[in-house]
Amino acid sequence: PIASGAMTGFDLALDPSGEFSTSTLVTGRIYAADYAGGTTALLSTAVADMEAAYDDAALRPVSGAAYRNVLAGAITAHTFTAGVYSWDTGVSVTSDITLRGSPGDIFIFQVNGVLSVDGGTTMLLESDGNGMPQAHNIWWQVTERVSAAANAHLEGTFLSKTQITFAAGSSISGRVLPQTAATLTATTAVPPPPVNPPNPPPSPPPPSSPPSPPPSPP
């Protein structure tokens, strides 16, 4: 985990508790290794979980021969269905791609090299007729850096062994989890909805009727 001084460009405002900061550029709280309240231990756990997720994605077996080295890594105007895809090289996405499926479908992309997404390129989600695929079920495991050019839009969780860079005007529905550094320039990052949204609280019981008055004496 890094200290707050390494998180530049956010104009951090430290909370009086000393446990987190806020920023006009971030919805929610910002944590750093030099904050109080056991934050370092929590961040260390988060880093370990991220590394475990990277290893898990990297070890998933490929879904079949047709899922290996699709288009030799030069991806343009292609539609992916659910499964585990793998490339022996880097991958460049040069025009819009589509991920087609339903809410429960899992997409895992294993990239042995750099993943680059050209400017203005969009990752589209498309229903197969049974509902839309979900960003929390899309995983990109990348052995080198991830680079999104200006005005690109990405979907899913991006697990990079090194760094992730988003240029101005780019956006993501998902998470950015590099193991060295993240550079987000005027980027809109929206986390995916929870896998199991919390159930609404139960409705209160109806008010009980007042007890009947006792019978009058004879």
Backbone as numpy.savetxt, mean C-alpha at the origin, in Angstrom:
# Nx Ny Nz CAx CAy CAz Cx Cy Cz
15.02 2.04 11.59 14.19 3.26 11.59 15.06 4.52 11.59
14.57 5.56 10.97 15.33 6.80 10.88 14.82 7.83 11.87
15.69 8.79 12.17 15.32 9.89 13.05 14.55 10.94 12.27
13.91 11.84 13.00 13.04 12.84 12.36 13.82 13.76 11.44
15.11 14.00 11.74 15.90 14.90 10.90 16.09 14.39 9.48
15.91 13.09 9.27 16.07 12.52 7.93 14.80 12.65 7.09
13.68 13.04 7.73 12.42 13.20 7.00 12.26 14.67 6.63
12.72 15.03 5.46 12.75 16.43 5.05 11.56 16.77 4.15
11.22 18.07 4.15 10.17 18.56 3.27 8.77 18.51 3.85
8.62 18.04 5.09 7.29 17.90 5.67 6.93 19.02 6.65
7.92 19.84 7.06 7.68 20.88 8.05 6.99 20.27 9.28
7.68 19.33 9.91 7.12 18.57 11.01 6.81 19.45 12.22
5.67 19.17 12.83 5.27 19.85 14.07 5.16 18.78 15.15
6.10 18.81 16.11 6.14 17.78 17.15 4.99 17.96 18.13
4.29 16.88 18.39 3.22 16.90 19.37 3.79 17.12 20.77
3.02 17.78 21.67 3.52 17.98 23.04 3.92 16.69 23.75
3.33 15.58 23.37 3.69 14.30 23.98 5.09 13.85 23.60
5.62 14.38 22.51 6.92 13.98 22.02 6.93 12.63 21.31
5.75 12.05 21.10 5.67 10.70 20.53 5.46 10.70 19.02
5.01 11.80 18.44 4.77 11.84 17.00 4.73 13.30 16.54
4.78 13.47 15.24 4.64 14.78 14.62 3.44 14.78 13.68
3.05 15.98 13.30 2.02 16.14 12.28 2.57 17.06 11.18
1.87 17.07 10.07 2.27 17.91 8.95 1.04 18.24 8.12
1.03 19.40 7.54 -0.08 19.78 6.66 -0.10 18.93 5.40
0.99 18.22 5.12 1.07 17.39 3.92 0.66 15.94 4.18
0.41 15.61 5.44 0.13 14.22 5.81 -1.16 14.15 6.61
-2.02 13.21 6.25 -3.21 12.93 7.05 -2.85 11.83 8.04
-2.82 12.17 9.32 -2.43 11.19 10.34 -1.18 11.63 11.06
-0.51 10.68 11.67 0.67 10.94 12.49 1.95 10.47 11.81
3.05 11.11 12.15 4.37 10.78 11.61 5.25 10.35 12.78
5.89 9.19 12.65 6.72 8.66 13.72 8.18 8.61 13.29
9.08 8.76 14.25 10.52 8.70 13.97 11.23 8.01 15.13
12.43 7.53 14.84 13.16 6.72 15.82 13.58 7.51 17.05
13.68 8.84 16.94 14.11 9.64 18.09 12.95 10.24 18.87
11.73 9.74 18.63 10.58 10.23 19.39 10.39 9.38 20.65
9.61 9.90 21.57 9.42 9.27 22.88 8.32 8.20 22.83
8.11 7.56 24.00 6.96 6.67 24.16 7.11 5.31 23.52
8.32 4.80 23.41 8.50 3.48 22.83 8.38 3.44 21.32
8.47 4.60 20.68 8.30 4.67 19.23 9.37 3.85 18.50
10.61 3.89 18.99 11.69 3.16 18.32 11.37 1.67 18.24
10.89 1.10 19.34 10.57 -0.33 19.34 9.45 -0.65 18.36
8.44 0.23 18.32 7.32 0.01 17.40 7.80 0.09 15.95
8.66 1.05 15.66 9.17 1.18 14.30 10.05 0.00 13.92
10.82 -0.50 14.87 11.66 -1.67 14.59 10.80 -2.88 14.24
9.68 -3.02 14.93 8.75 -4.11 14.62 8.16 -3.92 13.22
7.81 -2.68 12.89 7.24 -2.40 11.57 8.26 -2.72 10.46
9.53 -2.38 10.68 10.56 -2.68 9.69 10.72 -4.18 9.52
10.73 -4.90 10.63 10.84 -6.36 10.55 9.66 -6.97 9.80
8.46 -6.44 10.04 7.28 -6.93 9.31 7.40 -6.64 7.82
7.91 -5.45 7.47 8.09 -5.10 6.06 9.08 -6.06 5.38
10.19 -6.34 6.06 11.18 -7.25 5.48 10.62 -8.67 5.34
9.81 -9.08 6.31 9.19 -10.40 6.22 8.21 -10.46 5.05
7.47 -9.38 4.83 6.54 -9.33 3.69 7.30 -9.40 2.37
8.45 -8.71 2.29 9.28 -8.76 1.08 9.74 -10.20 0.81
10.24 -10.85 1.85 10.73 -12.22 1.68 9.59 -13.17 1.30
8.43 -12.98 1.92 7.29 -13.84 1.61 6.88 -13.71 0.15
6.79 -12.46 -0.33 6.41 -12.23 -1.73 7.44 -12.81 -2.69
8.71 -12.69 -2.32 9.78 -13.17 -3.21 9.78 -14.70 -3.35
9.28 -15.39 -2.33 9.33 -16.85 -2.33 8.06 -17.51 -2.86
7.06 -16.71 -3.21 5.83 -17.31 -3.74 6.11 -17.97 -5.09
5.63 -19.19 -5.30 5.87 -19.87 -6.58 5.10 -19.21 -7.72
5.74 -19.12 -8.87 5.11 -18.52 -10.05 3.93 -19.39 -10.49
2.88 -18.74 -10.98 1.63 -19.45 -11.31 1.74 -20.35 -12.53
2.78 -20.21 -13.33 2.94 -21.05 -14.51 3.86 -20.38 -15.52
4.17 -21.10 -16.60 5.11 -20.58 -17.60 4.62 -19.28 -18.22
3.32 -19.15 -18.39 2.77 -17.95 -19.02 2.88 -16.72 -18.13
3.23 -16.94 -16.86 3.33 -15.84 -15.91 4.78 -15.40 -15.70
5.70 -15.97 -16.46 7.12 -15.67 -16.29 7.62 -14.81 -17.46
8.29 -13.72 -17.11 8.92 -12.83 -18.10 7.93 -12.35 -19.17
6.75 -11.93 -18.73 5.72 -11.43 -19.65 6.27 -10.24 -20.45
6.15 -10.33 -21.76 6.59 -9.29 -22.69 8.05 -8.90 -22.47
8.83 -9.83 -21.95 10.26 -9.61 -21.72 10.52 -8.39 -20.84
9.53 -8.04 -20.04 9.70 -6.94 -19.10 9.37 -5.57 -19.66
9.04 -5.47 -20.94 8.65 -4.19 -21.55 7.12 -4.17 -21.65
6.46 -3.69 -20.61 5.02 -3.85 -20.47 4.31 -2.62 -21.04
3.42 -2.89 -21.98 2.64 -1.80 -22.56 1.25 -2.32 -22.92
0.23 -1.58 -22.51 -1.16 -1.91 -22.86 -1.48 -3.38 -22.62
-1.13 -3.88 -21.44 -1.34 -5.29 -21.15 -2.35 -5.45 -20.01
-3.11 -6.55 -20.04 -4.06 -6.87 -18.98 -3.56 -8.08 -18.21
-3.45 -7.92 -16.89 -3.03 -9.01 -16.01 -4.24 -9.55 -15.26
-4.32 -10.86 -15.14 -5.30 -11.49 -14.27 -4.58 -11.96 -13.00
-5.34 -12.47 -12.05 -4.76 -12.84 -10.76 -3.68 -13.90 -10.93
-2.67 -13.85 -10.07 -1.61 -14.84 -10.09 -0.29 -14.26 -9.62
0.74 -15.10 -9.66 2.09 -14.70 -9.28 2.93 -14.60 -10.55
3.42 -13.40 -10.85 4.22 -13.14 -12.04 5.68 -12.91 -11.63
6.60 -13.28 -12.50 8.01 -13.11 -12.17 8.79 -12.74 -13.42
9.77 -11.84 -13.21 10.69 -11.45 -14.28 12.12 -11.65 -13.81
12.96 -12.14 -14.71 14.38 -12.33 -14.41 15.17 -11.04 -14.57
14.52 -10.01 -15.07 15.16 -8.72 -15.31 14.29 -7.62 -14.72
14.69 -6.37 -14.97 13.85 -5.25 -14.59 12.61 -5.17 -15.46
11.67 -4.33 -15.05 10.41 -4.16 -15.77 10.17 -2.67 -16.00
9.78 -2.33 -17.22 9.39 -0.95 -17.55 7.94 -0.96 -18.01
7.14 -0.10 -17.41 5.73 0.04 -17.77 5.62 1.35 -18.55
5.36 1.23 -19.85 5.44 2.40 -20.72 4.09 2.96 -21.15
3.00 2.23 -20.86 1.66 2.76 -21.10 0.71 2.06 -20.14
-0.54 2.49 -20.13 -1.50 1.99 -19.14 -1.58 0.46 -19.14
-1.65 -0.11 -17.95 -1.88 -1.54 -17.80 -3.13 -1.74 -16.97
-3.73 -2.92 -17.08 -4.97 -3.23 -16.39 -4.80 -4.48 -15.54
-5.28 -4.42 -14.33 -5.33 -5.57 -13.45 -6.80 -5.97 -13.32
-7.14 -7.12 -13.89 -8.54 -7.53 -14.00 -8.82 -8.68 -13.05
-9.88 -8.53 -12.26 -10.22 -9.61 -11.34 -11.39 -9.23 -10.46
-11.46 -9.88 -9.31 -12.54 -9.65 -8.35 -11.93 -9.31 -7.00
-12.73 -8.95 -6.00 -12.19 -8.44 -4.74 -11.24 -9.40 -4.02
-11.44 -10.70 -4.13 -10.58 -11.63 -3.42 -9.35 -12.08 -4.17
-9.16 -11.63 -5.39 -8.03 -12.07 -6.20 -6.71 -11.46 -5.72
-5.63 -12.26 -5.78 -4.31 -11.83 -5.36 -3.41 -11.68 -6.58
-2.71 -10.54 -6.63 -1.73 -10.28 -7.68 -0.36 -10.08 -7.02
0.64 -10.85 -7.42 1.99 -10.67 -6.92 2.93 -10.56 -8.12
3.76 -9.51 -8.11 4.70 -9.27 -9.20 6.12 -9.27 -8.62
6.93 -10.22 -9.06 8.32 -10.34 -8.61 9.23 -9.79 -9.70
9.95 -8.72 -9.39 10.79 -8.04 -10.38 12.25 -8.13 -9.93
13.07 -8.78 -10.73 14.49 -8.93 -10.40 15.28 -7.82 -11.10
15.16 -6.62 -10.57 15.80 -5.46 -11.16 15.01 -4.22 -10.81
15.10 -3.21 -11.68 14.41 -1.94 -11.48 13.00 -2.01 -12.04
12.05 -1.43 -11.32 10.69 -1.24 -11.85 10.51 0.24 -12.14
10.29 0.57 -13.42 10.08 1.97 -13.80 8.72 2.11 -14.47
8.04 3.19 -14.12 6.71 3.48 -14.67 6.79 4.85 -15.34
6.49 4.90 -16.63 6.61 6.14 -17.39 5.60 7.19 -16.94
5.92 8.44 -17.25 5.05 9.56 -16.91 3.67 9.43 -17.54
2.64 9.77 -16.77 1.27 9.73 -17.26 0.68 8.35 -17.39
1.43 7.32 -16.99 0.95 5.95 -17.10 0.08 5.60 -15.88
-0.99 4.85 -16.12 -1.93 4.50 -15.05 -2.07 2.99 -14.94
-2.06 2.51 -13.72 -2.43 1.13 -13.43 -3.92 1.10 -13.13
-4.68 0.45 -13.99 -6.13 0.45 -13.90 -6.63 -0.84 -13.26
-7.67 -0.73 -12.44 -8.33 -1.90 -11.88 -9.64 -2.12 -12.63
-9.88 -3.37 -13.02 -11.07 -3.69 -13.82 -11.77 -4.92 -13.25
-13.07 -4.86 -13.16 -13.85 -5.97 -12.63 -13.98 -7.08 -13.67
-13.98 -8.33 -13.19 -14.25 -9.46 -14.07 -15.73 -9.82 -14.06
-16.53 -8.92 -13.49 -17.97 -9.15 -13.39 -18.43 -9.52 -12.00
-17.47 -9.71 -11.09 -17.80 -10.09 -9.72 -17.29 -9.09 -8.70
-17.13 -7.85 -9.09 -16.59 -6.83 -8.21 -15.17 -6.47 -8.59
-14.67 -5.36 -8.05 -13.37 -4.83 -8.44 -12.24 -5.48 -7.63
-11.08 -5.71 -8.27 -9.90 -6.10 -7.49 -9.53 -4.99 -6.52
-8.84 -5.36 -5.44 -8.54 -4.41 -4.37 -7.04 -4.15 -4.27
-6.69 -2.88 -3.98 -5.29 -2.51 -3.90 -4.55 -3.28 -2.82
-5.24 -3.64 -1.74 -4.53 -4.36 -0.67 -4.18 -5.79 -1.06
-4.66 -6.27 -2.20 -4.33 -7.61 -2.68 -3.31 -7.59 -3.83
-2.68 -6.44 -4.05 -1.71 -6.28 -5.13 -0.33 -6.01 -4.51
0.66 -6.84 -4.85 1.97 -6.74 -4.23 3.06 -6.71 -5.32
3.98 -5.76 -5.19 5.11 -5.65 -6.10 6.39 -5.82 -5.28
7.13 -6.90 -5.54 8.38 -7.18 -4.84 9.51 -6.91 -5.83
10.35 -5.93 -5.51 11.33 -5.41 -6.47 12.72 -5.45 -5.83
13.68 -6.09 -6.49 15.01 -6.25 -5.90 15.84 -4.97 -5.94
15.50 -4.06 -6.85 16.21 -2.78 -6.91 15.20 -1.65 -6.71
15.42 -0.52 -7.32 14.57 0.64 -7.01 13.26 0.60 -7.79
12.28 1.36 -7.28 11.01 1.61 -7.98 10.99 3.09 -8.33
10.67 3.39 -9.58 10.67 4.77 -10.04 9.38 5.06 -10.80
8.60 6.03 -10.29 7.37 6.45 -10.96 7.57 7.88 -11.46
7.43 8.08 -12.77 7.63 9.40 -13.35 6.41 10.30 -13.11
6.53 11.54 -13.54 5.49 12.54 -13.27 4.12 12.09 -13.76
3.12 12.29 -12.89 1.71 12.04 -13.21 1.38 10.57 -13.44
2.25 9.68 -13.02 1.92 8.25 -13.08 1.02 7.90 -11.90
0.19 6.87 -12.07 -0.65 6.38 -10.97 -0.42 4.89 -10.79
-0.09 4.49 -9.56 0.22 3.10 -9.25 -0.79 2.53 -8.26
-0.94 1.21 -8.31 -1.85 0.50 -7.42 -1.12 -0.63 -6.70
-1.32 -0.74 -5.40 -0.78 -1.86 -4.66 0.28 -1.47 -3.64
0.84 -2.48 -3.00 1.94 -2.31 -2.04 3.25 -2.58 -2.76
4.18 -1.61 -2.67 5.46 -1.72 -3.36 6.56 -1.96 -2.34
7.15 -3.17 -2.41 8.21 -3.59 -1.51 9.53 -3.56 -2.28
10.35 -2.57 -1.99 11.61 -2.42 -2.70 12.78 -2.74 -1.77
13.75 -3.49 -2.29 14.96 -3.79 -1.52 15.80 -2.55 -1.31
15.63 -1.55 -2.21 16.42 -0.33 -2.08 15.50 0.88 -1.89
15.32 1.69 -2.92 14.59 2.93 -2.75 13.39 3.03 -3.68
12.49 3.94 -3.34 11.30 4.22 -4.14 11.21 5.72 -4.36
11.01 6.11 -5.62 10.94 7.53 -5.98 9.67 7.79 -6.79
8.92 8.80 -6.36 7.73 9.25 -7.09 7.95 10.70 -7.49
7.79 11.00 -8.78 7.97 12.36 -9.27 6.71 13.19 -9.07
6.81 14.47 -9.32 5.72 15.41 -9.07 4.46 15.03 -9.83
3.34 15.11 -9.13 2.06 14.82 -9.75 1.70 13.35 -9.78
2.59 12.48 -9.33 2.29 11.05 -9.32 1.39 10.71 -8.13
0.84 9.50 -8.14 -0.08 9.10 -7.08 -0.05 7.60 -6.92
-0.53 7.14 -5.77 -0.60 5.72 -5.50 -1.77 5.43 -4.58
-2.46 4.35 -4.91 -3.45 3.78 -4.00 -2.80 2.52 -3.45
-2.26 2.62 -2.26 -1.51 1.50 -1.70 -0.48 1.98 -0.72
0.67 1.30 -0.70 1.73 1.62 0.26 3.09 1.62 -0.43
3.99 2.44 0.10 5.36 2.55 -0.40 6.28 2.09 0.72
6.94 0.93 0.55 7.74 0.34 1.62 9.14 -0.02 1.11
10.02 0.97 0.99 11.40 0.70 0.60 12.25 0.34 1.82
13.38 -0.33 1.58 14.26 -0.69 2.69 15.41 0.28 2.88
15.54 1.28 1.98 16.57 2.30 2.19 15.98 3.70 2.26
15.31 4.16 1.20 14.83 5.55 1.20 13.60 5.69 0.31
12.76 6.66 0.67 11.58 7.01 -0.14 11.64 8.50 -0.44
11.44 8.84 -1.72 11.39 10.24 -2.14 10.07 10.46 -2.85
9.19 11.24 -2.22 7.86 11.52 -2.78 7.77 13.02 -3.02
7.72 13.40 -4.29 7.66 14.81 -4.64 6.25 15.17 -5.08
5.56 15.98 -4.28 4.18 16.38 -4.59 3.36 15.17 -5.03
3.42 14.12 -4.22 2.76 12.85 -4.52 1.55 12.64 -3.64
0.48 12.14 -4.23 -0.72 11.79 -3.46 -0.70 10.30 -3.17
-0.60 9.95 -1.89 -0.56 8.55 -1.49 -1.75 8.26 -0.58
-2.60 7.34 -1.04 -3.81 6.99 -0.29 -3.73 5.52 0.08
-3.74 5.19 1.38 -3.65 3.77 1.76 -4.90 3.02 1.32
-4.76 1.73 1.02 -5.94 0.96 0.64 -6.86 0.78 1.83
-8.14 0.52 1.58 -9.06 0.29 2.70 -8.64 -0.98 3.44
-9.02 -1.11 4.71 -8.65 -2.31 5.45 -9.22 -3.57 4.82
-8.50 -4.67 5.00 -8.93 -5.93 4.41 -10.29 -6.33 4.96
-10.46 -6.20 6.25 -11.73 -6.50 6.89 -12.22 -5.25 7.60
-13.03 -4.42 6.93 -13.50 -3.20 7.58 -14.22 -3.54 8.87
-14.01 -2.69 9.89 -14.68 -2.98 11.17 -16.19 -2.95 11.02
-16.83 -3.85 11.73 -18.28 -3.88 11.71 -18.84 -2.65 12.43
-19.95 -2.12 11.94 -20.54 -0.99 12.65 -21.00 -1.43 14.03
-21.00 -0.50 14.98 -21.44 -0.88 16.32 -22.89 -1.33 16.30
-23.25 -2.27 17.18 -24.64 -2.73 17.18 -25.60 -1.62 17.59
-26.79 -1.71 17.06 -27.81 -0.72 17.41 -28.19 -0.90 18.87
-28.45 0.21 19.55 -28.86 0.07 20.96 -30.21 -0.61 21.04
-30.44 -1.35 22.13 -31.74 -2.02 22.28 -32.85 -1.00 22.43
-34.07 -1.35 22.00 -35.18 -0.41 22.15 -35.45 -0.16 23.63
-35.93 1.02 23.95 -36.22 1.30 25.36 -37.29 0.34 25.89
-37.07 -0.12 27.10 -38.03 -1.05 27.69 -39.28 -0.30 28.14
-40.39 -0.99 28.07 -41.66 -0.38 28.50 -41.68 -0.28 30.01
-42.25 0.78 30.54 -42.34 0.90 32.00 -43.21 -0.22 32.57
-42.89 -0.68 33.77 -43.70 -1.76 34.35 -45.14 -1.32 34.58
-46.01 -2.30 34.44 -47.43 -2.01 34.67 -47.65 -1.70 36.15
-48.54 -0.78 36.46 -48.82 -0.47 37.89 -49.49 -1.66 38.55
-49.26 -1.84 39.85 -49.92 -2.96 40.54 -51.42 -2.77 40.53
-52.15 -3.90 40.61 -53.62 -3.76 40.62 -54.10 -3.03 41.87
-55.22 -2.35 41.71 -55.78 -1.62 42.86 -56.32 -2.63 43.88
-56.20 -2.31 45.16 -56.78 -3.22 46.18 -58.28 -3.32 46.04
-58.84 -4.46 46.39 -60.31 -4.60 46.27 -61.02 -3.70 47.26
